[in-house]
Amino acid sequence: MLPFSFIRNISFGAGLTVLVAVLSASYFQLLTTSTSNQCAALSSVLRGKVFYPADNAYQESDGSYWRVQETTYRPSCILIPTHRDHVATALKTLTKNNRCKFAVRGGGHTLWNGASNINSGVTIDMRKLNGVTINRDRTVVSAGAGALWGDVYRKADVAKIAVIGARAADVGVAGLTLGGGINYFSARKGFACDNVINFEVVLASGRIVNANTRENSDLWHALKGGANNLGIVTRFDLSSFSYTGIWGGQVVLPDSVSPQMLKGFAELNNKNFDEYASMMLGFSWVYGMGFLWTSNMHYTKPDPNPRTFRAFTSAQPQLASTVRISNQTDFTEEFMTYNKAGSRAMFVTNTFVNDLNFLTSVHKMFKDISTEIQELPGVALSLTFQPISRPLLQASERKGGNVLGLERSEAPLVLCLVSALWSDASQDEIIYSVGRRLTDQIIRSAKKKGLFNEWVYLNYASSWQDPLKGYGERNKQKLRAASRKYDPTGVFQKQVPGGFKLFN
């Protein structure tokens, strides 16, 4: 039987309209029946692990995503494995034919619809695979794919060690790590993906393998940025190290300090970047509050008020400040409170070379376009700058590199995020339009001034963006080669529609 995608691209005469409709309806009926059969097949081999819409476990899982958009999807059934063998059995079952679509979720933090959930398919909810263990000499922390970074940090801080992960406690280990992962320590230690010494992976065939520098080293390298294209990772073995504390927190300031904030960021993000520094500098329009700066600063030594951040700590007036000396658990739990689950959200991202005049022009672009949403109740629109420094990229190289493509960059870069939070679905269209148009304007201007960088951070990318293209052709070909080798029938390209695909 011809797939519907082929049928709809043929120009038929009027007399065949009914035939096309019948074929189309029959094909979709086949897909629905196939999914139902797959759910039944999963239930028979994984008793007590498969749940349907009437089950409480299904409803809890489907309603537990970080943002509302993903909770609107309704899989035919949800599989909740509690052991890696359950994942292997599930893949063997789901790959017996190529019709049933499925999604894989960890923490469920990705924003855009269908990234980690699915309509009329099977969602594999990994959250029960959430164990966290530390080896005897405290050099390796092993985390299940369903763990949240808060789970990891709480255990690590008790052991007085750190790992490279998210800066919000409710972000999942799997999604963040497979897409890169920026951390307070990244200028010294690289991305989160650079600090994985071993991935335990279930391949499309159901075979369980390890990927590290000695075994399946090409898969190990490809997973450092390869997202969900190569298999289902069930465990991450993470390199850990001792630390004595972090100075940092958030300072909130008014629009009047804009020149000082922009100049301070440009000077911080230079060729002599302080490798102990981490910065997220945000500028927002918040309904009912107006324009605000939020300076999230962290220094990975317990030095009070380090000189590196004086431009930000000296700015006045400060509307609020939480700066202190504390640990990863505390800071990541604090950041989580600023971005609570349950609202609608948008992320769109771009990258450009660090330049004060351009930062100033981007700030103006944001202020200009924000007039379109200032009358919308409950909306917060934000522009966030983060440094992608040479020390960070050098740290990545020391640890074996990754496929993100940033090894081609010499000048300090700015990772620019346009984001929004809101609750009223009727506001979706205007907010997405503003985010996309602002990002396009920034990119056009950066290209015109010779400051554009093609890197699109996968963990911040919107559904219409192409982060894998930004990795560069050489890295994309590495990923495709790994896909052909470890997933020769293309299960994760054809049966897993969510995420960014290698062959399109």
Short mmCIF file of C-alpha atoms in Angstrom, two decimals:
data_model
loop_
_atom_site.label_atom_id
_atom_site.label_comp_id
_atom_site.label_asym_id
_atom_site.label_seq_id
_atom_site.Cartn_x
_atom_site.Cartn_y
_atom_site.Cartn_z
CA MET A 1 0.00 0.00 0.00
CA LEU A 2 1.30 3.46 -0.91
CA PRO A 3 2.08 5.79 2.02
CA PHE A 4 -0.20 8.82 2.22
CA SER A 5 2.75 11.21 1.80
CA PHE A 6 3.26 9.71 -1.68
CA ILE A 7 -0.43 9.77 -2.62
CA ARG A 8 -0.95 13.41 -1.76
CA ASN A 9 1.92 14.52 -4.01
CA ILE A 10 0.34 13.08 -7.17
CA SER A 11 -1.97 15.22 -9.29
CA PHE A 12 -5.21 13.24 -9.72
CA GLY A 13 -8.22 13.93 -11.91
CA ALA A 14 -11.51 14.86 -10.30
CA GLY A 15 -12.86 11.34 -10.84
CA LEU A 16 -10.24 9.87 -8.48
CA THR A 17 -10.97 12.20 -5.54
CA VAL A 18 -13.08 9.59 -3.77
CA LEU A 19 -10.41 6.92 -4.27
CA VAL A 20 -7.75 9.16 -2.73
CA ALA A 21 -9.98 9.87 0.26
CA VAL A 22 -10.61 6.14 0.76
CA LEU A 23 -6.90 5.30 0.50
CA SER A 24 -5.98 8.11 2.90
CA ALA A 25 -8.58 7.08 5.47
CA SER A 26 -7.51 3.44 5.16
CA TYR A 27 -3.86 4.33 5.72
CA PHE A 28 -4.56 6.34 8.86
CA GLN A 29 -6.84 3.58 10.12
CA LEU A 30 -3.95 1.16 9.61
CA LEU A 31 -1.65 3.41 11.62
CA THR A 32 -4.17 3.64 14.47
CA THR A 33 -4.74 -0.11 14.47
CA SER A 34 -0.99 -0.71 14.35
CA THR A 35 -0.43 1.50 17.40
CA SER A 36 -3.21 -0.24 19.33
CA ASN A 37 -1.66 -3.59 18.47
CA GLN A 38 1.75 -2.35 19.59
CA CYS A 39 0.32 -1.17 22.92
CA ALA A 40 -1.27 -4.59 23.38
CA ALA A 41 1.99 -6.30 22.45
CA LEU A 42 3.92 -4.16 24.94
CA SER A 43 1.36 -4.95 27.64
CA SER A 44 1.80 -8.67 27.07
CA VAL A 45 5.60 -8.64 27.41
CA LEU A 46 5.91 -5.85 30.01
CA ARG A 47 3.08 -6.53 32.41
CA GLY A 48 2.26 -3.66 34.73
CA LYS A 49 4.44 -1.21 32.80
CA VAL A 50 2.00 -0.05 30.10
CA PHE A 51 -0.76 2.42 30.92
CA TYR A 52 -3.80 3.70 29.05
CA PRO A 53 -5.75 7.01 29.18
CA ALA A 54 -8.08 5.82 31.96
CA ASP A 55 -5.15 4.87 34.22
CA ASN A 56 -3.91 7.24 36.93
CA ALA A 57 -0.28 6.57 35.98
CA TYR A 58 -1.01 7.65 32.39
CA GLN A 59 -2.70 10.85 33.53
CA GLU A 60 0.14 11.71 35.92
CA SER A 61 2.76 11.10 33.27
CA ASP A 62 0.98 12.98 30.50
CA GLY A 63 0.32 15.96 32.77
CA SER A 64 3.82 16.20 34.24
CA TYR A 65 5.73 18.01 31.49
CA TRP A 66 7.49 21.26 32.37
CA ARG A 67 5.42 23.32 29.99
CA VAL A 68 1.75 23.06 29.08
CA GLN A 69 2.33 22.59 25.35
CA GLU A 70 3.51 18.98 25.72
CA THR A 71 0.59 18.02 27.97
CA THR A 72 -1.85 18.57 25.07
CA TYR A 73 -0.55 15.43 23.34
CA ARG A 74 -2.32 12.10 23.92
CA PRO A 75 -0.34 8.94 23.27
CA SER A 76 -2.29 5.71 22.78
CA CYS A 77 -0.39 4.29 25.73
CA ILE A 78 2.54 5.18 27.98
CA LEU A 79 5.29 2.74 28.88
CA ILE A 80 7.00 3.37 32.22
CA PRO A 81 10.09 1.12 32.45
CA THR A 82 11.86 0.51 35.74
CA HIS A 83 14.88 -1.36 34.36
CA ARG A 84 17.06 -1.08 31.28
CA ASP A 85 15.84 -4.52 30.15
CA HIS A 86 12.32 -3.11 29.91
CA VAL A 87 13.60 -0.51 27.46
CA ALA A 88 15.35 -3.21 25.44
CA THR A 89 12.20 -5.34 25.32
CA ALA A 90 10.14 -2.30 24.32
CA LEU A 91 12.43 -1.48 21.39
CA LYS A 92 12.41 -5.08 20.17
CA THR A 93 8.62 -4.97 20.23
CA LEU A 94 8.19 -1.53 18.68
CA THR A 95 10.60 -2.22 15.81
CA LYS A 96 8.89 -5.37 14.52
CA ASN A 97 7.27 -3.10 11.95
CA ASN A 98 7.93 0.50 10.97
CA ARG A 99 4.45 1.89 11.44
CA CYS A 100 4.14 2.58 15.18
CA LYS A 101 5.55 5.97 16.17
CA PHE A 102 6.95 6.54 19.65
CA ALA A 103 8.48 9.25 21.82
CA VAL A 104 11.05 9.10 24.59
CA ARG A 105 11.03 11.47 27.56
CA GLY A 106 13.34 12.03 30.48
CA GLY A 107 12.61 15.09 32.60
CA GLY A 108 10.14 16.41 30.02
CA HIS A 109 11.69 19.87 29.92
CA THR A 110 11.82 20.44 26.14
CA LEU A 111 9.39 23.16 25.13
CA TRP A 112 7.96 22.55 21.70
CA ASN A 113 5.01 20.29 20.97
CA GLY A 114 5.92 16.69 20.21
CA ALA A 115 9.55 16.91 21.26
CA SER A 116 9.11 14.25 23.96
CA ASN A 117 5.45 13.24 23.69
CA ILE A 118 3.25 11.99 20.88
CA ASN A 119 -0.31 11.78 19.65
CA SER A 120 -1.67 8.29 18.86
CA GLY A 121 1.65 6.58 19.45
CA VAL A 122 3.64 5.23 22.40
CA THR A 123 5.46 7.47 24.87
CA ILE A 124 8.29 5.86 26.85
CA ASP A 125 8.50 7.69 30.18
CA MET A 126 11.98 7.09 31.60
CA ARG A 127 11.47 8.85 34.94
CA LYS A 128 11.51 5.66 37.04
CA LEU A 129 15.07 5.00 35.84
CA ASN A 130 16.28 7.71 38.19
CA GLY A 131 18.90 6.10 40.40
CA VAL A 132 22.00 8.11 41.36
CA THR A 133 25.13 6.40 42.69
CA ILE A 134 28.67 7.57 43.48
CA ASN A 135 31.70 5.32 43.18
CA ARG A 136 33.99 4.64 46.12
CA ASP A 137 36.65 7.23 45.34
CA ARG A 138 33.99 9.86 44.43
CA THR A 139 35.30 10.36 40.88
CA VAL A 140 32.23 9.08 39.02
CA VAL A 141 28.55 9.81 39.54
CA SER A 142 26.18 7.48 37.69
CA ALA A 143 22.70 8.79 36.93
CA GLY A 144 19.75 7.03 35.37
CA ALA A 145 18.22 8.63 32.29
CA GLY A 146 15.09 9.58 34.23
CA ALA A 147 16.92 11.46 36.99
CA LEU A 148 16.61 15.21 37.41
CA TRP A 149 19.73 17.27 38.04
CA GLY A 150 18.42 18.16 41.49
CA ASP A 151 18.51 14.43 42.35
CA VAL A 152 22.16 14.32 41.26
CA TYR A 153 23.27 17.50 43.02
CA ARG A 154 21.71 16.58 46.36
CA LYS A 155 23.75 13.38 46.52
CA ALA A 156 26.88 14.97 45.09
CA ASP A 157 26.85 17.88 47.55
CA VAL A 158 26.61 15.48 50.48
CA ALA A 159 29.77 13.86 49.11
CA LYS A 160 31.36 17.31 48.61
CA ILE A 161 31.77 16.83 44.88
CA ALA A 162 30.39 18.53 41.77
CA VAL A 163 29.28 17.33 38.34
CA ILE A 164 28.56 19.31 35.19
CA GLY A 165 24.82 19.53 34.59
CA ALA A 166 21.90 21.93 34.44
CA ARG A 167 21.54 25.21 36.28
CA ALA A 168 17.94 24.40 37.21
CA ALA A 169 17.19 21.48 39.53
CA ASP A 170 14.10 20.29 37.64
CA VAL A 171 15.85 19.76 34.28
CA GLY A 172 16.36 16.13 33.25
CA VAL A 173 19.81 14.57 33.02
CA ALA A 174 19.21 12.93 29.64
CA GLY A 175 17.88 15.76 27.50
CA LEU A 176 20.30 18.38 28.72
CA THR A 177 23.37 16.16 28.39
CA LEU A 178 22.58 14.81 24.93
CA GLY A 179 22.11 18.37 23.65
CA GLY A 180 25.25 19.90 25.22
CA GLY A 181 24.59 21.35 28.67
CA ILE A 182 26.04 24.57 30.12
CA ASN A 183 26.99 24.72 33.80
CA TYR A 184 28.58 27.07 36.34
CA PHE A 185 31.88 25.18 35.90
CA SER A 186 31.79 24.99 32.09
CA ALA A 187 34.62 27.45 31.46
CA ARG A 188 36.90 25.01 33.29
CA LYS A 189 35.19 21.69 32.57
CA GLY A 190 33.36 22.06 29.25
CA PHE A 191 29.77 21.15 28.42
CA ALA A 192 27.85 18.52 30.36
CA CYS A 193 28.20 16.14 27.41
CA ASP A 194 32.01 16.50 27.57
CA ASN A 195 31.97 15.08 31.09
CA VAL A 196 30.23 11.79 30.30
CA ILE A 197 32.83 9.05 30.53
CA ASN A 198 30.36 6.32 29.58
CA PHE A 199 26.87 6.09 28.10
CA GLU A 200 24.83 2.93 28.65
CA VAL A 201 22.67 2.75 25.50
CA VAL A 202 19.84 0.58 24.25
CA LEU A 203 20.15 0.41 20.47
CA ALA A 204 17.19 0.14 18.09
CA SER A 205 17.76 -3.64 17.92
CA GLY A 206 17.29 -3.90 21.69
CA ARG A 207 20.98 -4.63 22.25
CA ILE A 208 22.48 -2.89 25.30
CA VAL A 209 25.97 -1.47 24.82
CA ASN A 210 28.41 0.86 26.54
CA ALA A 211 29.89 3.81 24.68
CA ASN A 212 33.16 5.27 25.94
CA THR A 213 36.73 5.85 24.76
CA ARG A 214 37.39 2.09 24.56
CA GLU A 215 34.05 0.62 23.50
CA ASN A 216 31.99 2.06 20.65
CA SER A 217 34.02 5.26 20.78
CA ASP A 218 32.34 6.67 17.67
CA LEU A 219 28.95 6.33 19.36
CA TRP A 220 30.36 7.96 22.53
CA HIS A 221 31.53 10.94 20.51
CA ALA A 222 28.28 11.17 18.53
CA LEU A 223 26.10 11.13 21.65
CA LYS A 224 27.86 14.28 22.84
CA GLY A 225 25.35 16.50 21.07
CA GLY A 226 23.52 13.82 19.03
CA ALA A 227 20.29 14.11 21.03
CA ASN A 228 17.76 11.30 20.50
CA ASN A 229 19.02 10.15 17.11
CA LEU A 230 21.11 7.11 18.02
CA GLY A 231 19.44 5.07 20.74
CA ILE A 232 17.93 5.35 24.20
CA VAL A 233 20.54 6.14 26.84
CA THR A 234 19.61 4.47 30.13
CA ARG A 235 22.58 5.57 32.27
CA PHE A 236 25.13 8.38 32.25
CA ASP A 237 28.46 7.90 34.04
CA LEU A 238 29.65 11.42 34.83
CA SER A 239 33.11 12.65 35.77
CA SER A 240 33.07 14.38 39.17
CA PHE A 241 35.49 16.56 41.12
CA SER A 242 35.85 18.22 44.51
CA TYR A 243 34.84 21.80 45.16
CA THR A 244 34.51 23.99 48.24
CA GLY A 245 31.63 26.28 47.34
CA ILE A 246 30.23 28.77 44.84
CA TRP A 247 29.64 32.49 45.19
CA GLY A 248 26.65 33.75 43.28
CA GLY A 249 22.95 34.47 42.96
CA GLN A 250 20.65 36.85 41.14
CA VAL A 251 20.57 40.65 41.16
CA VAL A 252 17.51 42.47 39.75
CA LEU A 253 17.99 45.98 38.38
CA PRO A 254 15.98 48.60 36.45
CA ASP A 255 16.26 49.57 32.78
CA SER A 256 18.28 52.67 33.75
CA VAL A 257 21.44 50.54 34.23
CA SER A 258 21.33 49.20 30.64
CA PRO A 259 24.60 50.85 29.46
CA GLN A 260 26.50 49.47 32.48
CA MET A 261 25.05 45.96 32.04
CA LEU A 262 25.86 45.76 28.34
CA LYS A 263 29.38 47.17 28.74
CA GLY A 264 30.03 44.87 31.70
CA PHE A 265 28.98 41.79 29.72
CA ALA A 266 31.08 42.70 26.67
CA GLU A 267 34.15 43.24 28.86
CA LEU A 268 33.56 40.02 30.84
CA ASN A 269 33.25 37.96 27.65
CA ASN A 270 36.66 38.76 26.21
CA LYS A 271 39.71 36.71 25.19
CA ASN A 272 40.92 36.68 28.80
CA PHE A 273 37.67 35.25 30.16
CA ASP A 274 37.87 34.31 33.87
CA GLU A 275 37.49 30.53 33.83
CA TYR A 276 35.83 30.57 37.27
CA ALA A 277 32.99 32.78 36.02
CA SER A 278 29.50 31.90 34.82
CA MET A 279 26.95 34.48 33.66
CA MET A 280 23.37 34.64 32.43
CA LEU A 281 22.42 38.27 31.79
CA GLY A 282 18.72 38.73 31.14
CA PHE A 283 16.63 41.70 30.04
CA SER A 284 12.86 41.28 30.30
CA TRP A 285 9.53 42.93 29.80
CA VAL A 286 7.27 41.70 32.61
CA TYR A 287 3.61 42.65 32.52
CA GLY A 288 2.83 44.97 35.42
CA MET A 289 6.51 45.55 36.22
CA GLY A 290 8.07 46.92 33.02
CA PHE A 291 11.67 46.39 31.87
CA LEU A 292 14.05 44.64 34.26
CA TRP A 293 17.59 43.30 34.20
CA THR A 294 18.39 40.00 35.95
CA SER A 295 22.06 39.29 36.45
CA ASN A 296 22.60 35.61 37.31
CA MET A 297 26.26 35.43 38.32
CA HIS A 298 28.19 32.48 39.72
CA TYR A 299 31.86 32.19 40.62
CA THR A 300 33.11 28.66 41.19
CA LYS A 301 35.32 29.55 44.12
CA PRO A 302 33.92 30.75 47.47
CA ASP A 303 35.27 34.30 46.94
CA PRO A 304 32.86 36.99 48.14
CA ASN A 305 32.10 39.65 45.50
CA PRO A 306 34.85 38.67 43.00
CA ARG A 307 36.36 41.44 40.91
CA THR A 308 35.15 39.73 37.73
CA PHE A 309 31.56 40.74 38.49
CA ARG A 310 32.12 44.25 39.92
CA ALA A 311 30.35 45.90 36.96
CA PHE A 312 27.19 44.04 37.93
CA THR A 313 27.43 44.09 41.71
CA SER A 314 28.22 47.82 41.79
CA ALA A 315 25.22 48.82 39.64
CA GLN A 316 22.51 50.74 41.44
CA PRO A 317 19.71 50.74 42.35
CA GLN A 318 19.41 47.02 43.09
CA LEU A 319 15.77 45.99 43.34
CA ALA A 320 16.61 42.56 44.75
CA SER A 321 19.71 40.47 45.41
CA THR A 322 20.29 36.87 46.50
CA VAL A 323 24.11 36.76 46.24
CA ARG A 324 25.77 34.47 48.76
CA ILE A 325 28.20 31.56 49.06
CA SER A 326 26.46 28.21 48.70
CA ASN A 327 26.43 24.99 46.64
CA GLN A 328 25.03 23.59 43.39
CA THR A 329 21.90 22.20 45.01
CA ASP A 330 20.92 25.52 46.53
CA PHE A 331 21.59 27.63 43.44
CA THR A 332 19.83 25.25 41.03
CA GLU A 333 16.78 25.02 43.30
CA GLU A 334 16.70 28.82 43.48
CA PHE A 335 16.78 29.12 39.69
CA MET A 336 13.95 26.61 39.41
CA THR A 337 11.68 28.90 41.45
CA TYR A 338 12.01 31.62 38.79
CA ASN A 339 10.79 29.23 36.07
CA LYS A 340 8.11 27.09 37.70
CA ALA A 341 6.33 24.41 35.71
CA GLY A 342 2.79 24.83 34.50
CA SER A 343 2.77 27.80 32.10
CA ARG A 344 3.24 28.11 28.36
CA ALA A 345 6.76 28.89 27.15
CA MET A 346 8.86 29.66 24.08
CA PHE A 347 12.60 29.41 23.42
CA VAL A 348 14.31 30.67 20.22
CA THR A 349 18.07 31.05 19.98
CA ASN A 350 20.93 32.44 17.91
CA THR A 351 24.66 33.07 18.29
CA PHE A 352 26.96 35.95 17.36
CA VAL A 353 30.44 37.32 18.03
CA ASN A 354 30.85 39.32 21.23
CA ASP A 355 30.69 43.04 20.39
CA LEU A 356 29.42 45.89 22.59
CA ASN A 357 27.87 47.92 19.77
CA PHE A 358 25.98 44.89 18.51
CA LEU A 359 24.80 43.92 21.99
CA THR A 360 23.47 47.46 22.33
CA SER A 361 21.62 47.21 19.01
CA VAL A 362 20.09 43.85 19.98
CA HIS A 363 18.90 45.40 23.23
CA LYS A 364 17.19 48.15 21.21
CA MET A 365 15.60 45.61 18.84
CA PHE A 366 14.14 43.84 21.83
CA LYS A 367 12.73 47.02 23.34
CA ASP A 368 11.20 48.05 20.03
CA ILE A 369 9.44 44.76 19.31
CA SER A 370 8.29 44.25 22.89
CA THR A 371 5.77 47.07 22.39
CA GLU A 372 3.64 44.49 20.55
CA ILE A 373 3.08 42.40 23.70
CA GLN A 374 3.13 45.01 26.46
CA GLU A 375 -0.66 45.10 26.72
CA LEU A 376 -0.97 41.30 27.02
CA PRO A 377 -1.75 40.33 30.63
CA GLY A 378 0.56 37.86 32.33
CA VAL A 379 3.28 37.84 29.66
CA ALA A 380 7.03 37.93 30.35
CA LEU A 381 9.29 38.30 27.30
CA SER A 382 13.04 37.95 27.81
CA LEU A 383 16.38 38.37 26.08
CA THR A 384 19.27 36.48 27.68
CA PHE A 385 22.99 36.74 26.88
CA GLN A 386 25.49 34.04 27.87
CA PRO A 387 29.23 33.85 27.09
CA ILE A 388 30.57 31.00 24.97
CA SER A 389 34.20 31.53 25.90
CA ARG A 390 37.46 30.17 24.56
CA PRO A 391 38.25 28.46 27.90
CA LEU A 392 34.95 26.53 27.59
CA LEU A 393 35.80 25.33 24.09
CA GLN A 394 39.35 24.45 25.11
CA ALA A 395 38.00 22.41 28.03
CA SER A 396 35.77 20.51 25.57
CA GLU A 397 38.75 19.74 23.37
CA ARG A 398 40.78 18.44 26.32
CA LYS A 399 38.01 15.95 27.08
CA GLY A 400 37.83 14.47 23.61
CA GLY A 401 35.59 16.96 21.86
CA ASN A 402 31.95 16.70 20.81
CA VAL A 403 29.81 17.17 17.70
CA LEU A 404 28.45 20.63 18.58
CA GLY A 405 30.71 22.30 16.01
CA LEU A 406 32.07 25.09 18.17
CA GLU A 407 35.66 23.94 17.73
CA ARG A 408 35.62 26.05 14.54
CA SER A 409 35.18 29.30 16.51
CA GLU A 410 38.00 31.55 17.66
CA ALA A 411 36.36 34.77 18.87
CA PRO A 412 34.33 34.83 22.10
CA LEU A 413 30.69 34.22 21.23
CA VAL A 414 27.36 35.30 22.71
CA LEU A 415 24.63 32.70 23.09
CA CYS A 416 21.44 34.73 22.70
CA LEU A 417 18.10 33.35 23.90
CA VAL A 418 14.69 34.89 23.19
CA SER A 419 12.15 33.39 25.57
CA ALA A 420 8.66 33.99 26.90
CA LEU A 421 6.32 32.76 29.61
CA TRP A 422 2.54 33.16 29.46
CA SER A 423 -0.65 31.27 30.37
CA ASP A 424 -3.36 32.24 27.85
CA ALA A 425 -3.35 30.03 24.74
CA SER A 426 -5.02 32.81 22.73
CA GLN A 427 -1.71 34.71 23.00
CA ASP A 428 0.31 31.93 21.32
CA GLU A 429 0.29 33.35 17.81
CA ILE A 430 1.52 36.85 18.65
CA ILE A 431 4.19 35.61 21.08
CA TYR A 432 5.61 33.07 18.63
CA SER A 433 5.53 35.70 15.90
CA VAL A 434 7.43 38.21 18.04
CA GLY A 435 10.04 35.61 19.03
CA ARG A 436 10.64 34.49 15.47
CA ARG A 437 10.74 37.97 13.97
CA LEU A 438 13.11 39.27 16.64
CA THR A 439 15.45 36.30 16.12
CA ASP A 440 15.37 36.75 12.34
CA GLN A 441 16.15 40.45 12.77
CA ILE A 442 19.12 39.70 15.03
CA ILE A 443 20.48 37.12 12.58
CA ARG A 444 20.11 39.41 9.56
CA SER A 445 21.87 42.23 11.36
CA ALA A 446 24.66 39.94 12.63
CA LYS A 447 25.27 38.67 9.09
CA LYS A 448 25.37 42.20 7.72
CA LYS A 449 27.96 43.23 10.31
CA GLY A 450 30.06 40.07 9.89
CA LEU A 451 29.27 38.89 13.45
CA PHE A 452 26.99 35.93 12.73
CA ASN A 453 27.82 32.43 13.93
CA GLU A 454 25.75 29.52 12.60
CA TRP A 455 25.68 27.59 15.90
CA VAL A 456 22.15 27.04 17.18
CA TYR A 457 22.16 25.60 20.71
CA LEU A 458 19.97 22.50 20.46
CA ASN A 459 18.68 22.73 24.03
CA TYR A 460 17.30 26.21 23.35
CA ALA A 461 16.19 25.68 19.75
CA SER A 462 12.61 26.10 18.60
CA SER A 463 10.96 23.47 16.38
CA TRP A 464 11.49 25.50 13.19
CA GLN A 465 15.23 25.94 13.78
CA ASP A 466 17.97 23.59 12.53
CA PRO A 467 20.65 23.09 15.22
CA LEU A 468 22.19 20.07 13.47
CA LYS A 469 23.02 22.22 10.45
CA GLY A 470 24.81 24.57 12.83
CA TYR A 471 27.09 21.71 13.90
CA GLY A 472 28.77 21.97 10.50
CA GLU A 473 28.79 19.46 7.65
CA ARG A 474 31.71 17.44 9.05
CA ASN A 475 30.00 16.81 12.39
CA LYS A 476 26.64 16.14 10.79
CA GLN A 477 28.27 13.48 8.59
CA LYS A 478 29.79 11.88 11.72
CA LEU A 479 26.33 11.71 13.23
CA ARG A 480 24.86 10.23 10.07
CA ALA A 481 27.61 7.60 9.94
CA ALA A 482 26.92 6.65 13.56
CA SER A 483 23.20 6.46 12.80
CA ARG A 484 23.75 4.13 9.84
CA LYS A 485 26.04 1.91 11.93
CA TYR A 486 24.06 1.68 15.18
CA ASP A 487 20.53 2.17 13.80
CA PRO A 488 20.78 0.74 10.26
CA THR A 489 17.01 0.60 9.67
CA GLY A 490 16.56 4.23 10.80
CA VAL A 491 14.23 3.57 13.73
CA PHE A 492 15.17 6.81 15.50
CA GLN A 493 14.78 8.76 12.25
CA LYS A 494 11.46 7.29 11.11
CA GLN A 495 9.62 6.03 14.18
CA VAL A 496 10.65 8.79 16.60
CA PRO A 497 9.33 12.03 15.05
CA GLY A 498 10.21 14.26 18.00
CA GLY A 499 13.47 16.16 18.15
CA PHE A 500 15.83 17.22 15.37
CA LYS A 501 16.48 14.51 12.78
CA LEU A 502 19.68 13.71 10.88
CA PHE A 503 18.08 12.85 7.54
CA ASN A 504 15.55 15.41 6.31
#
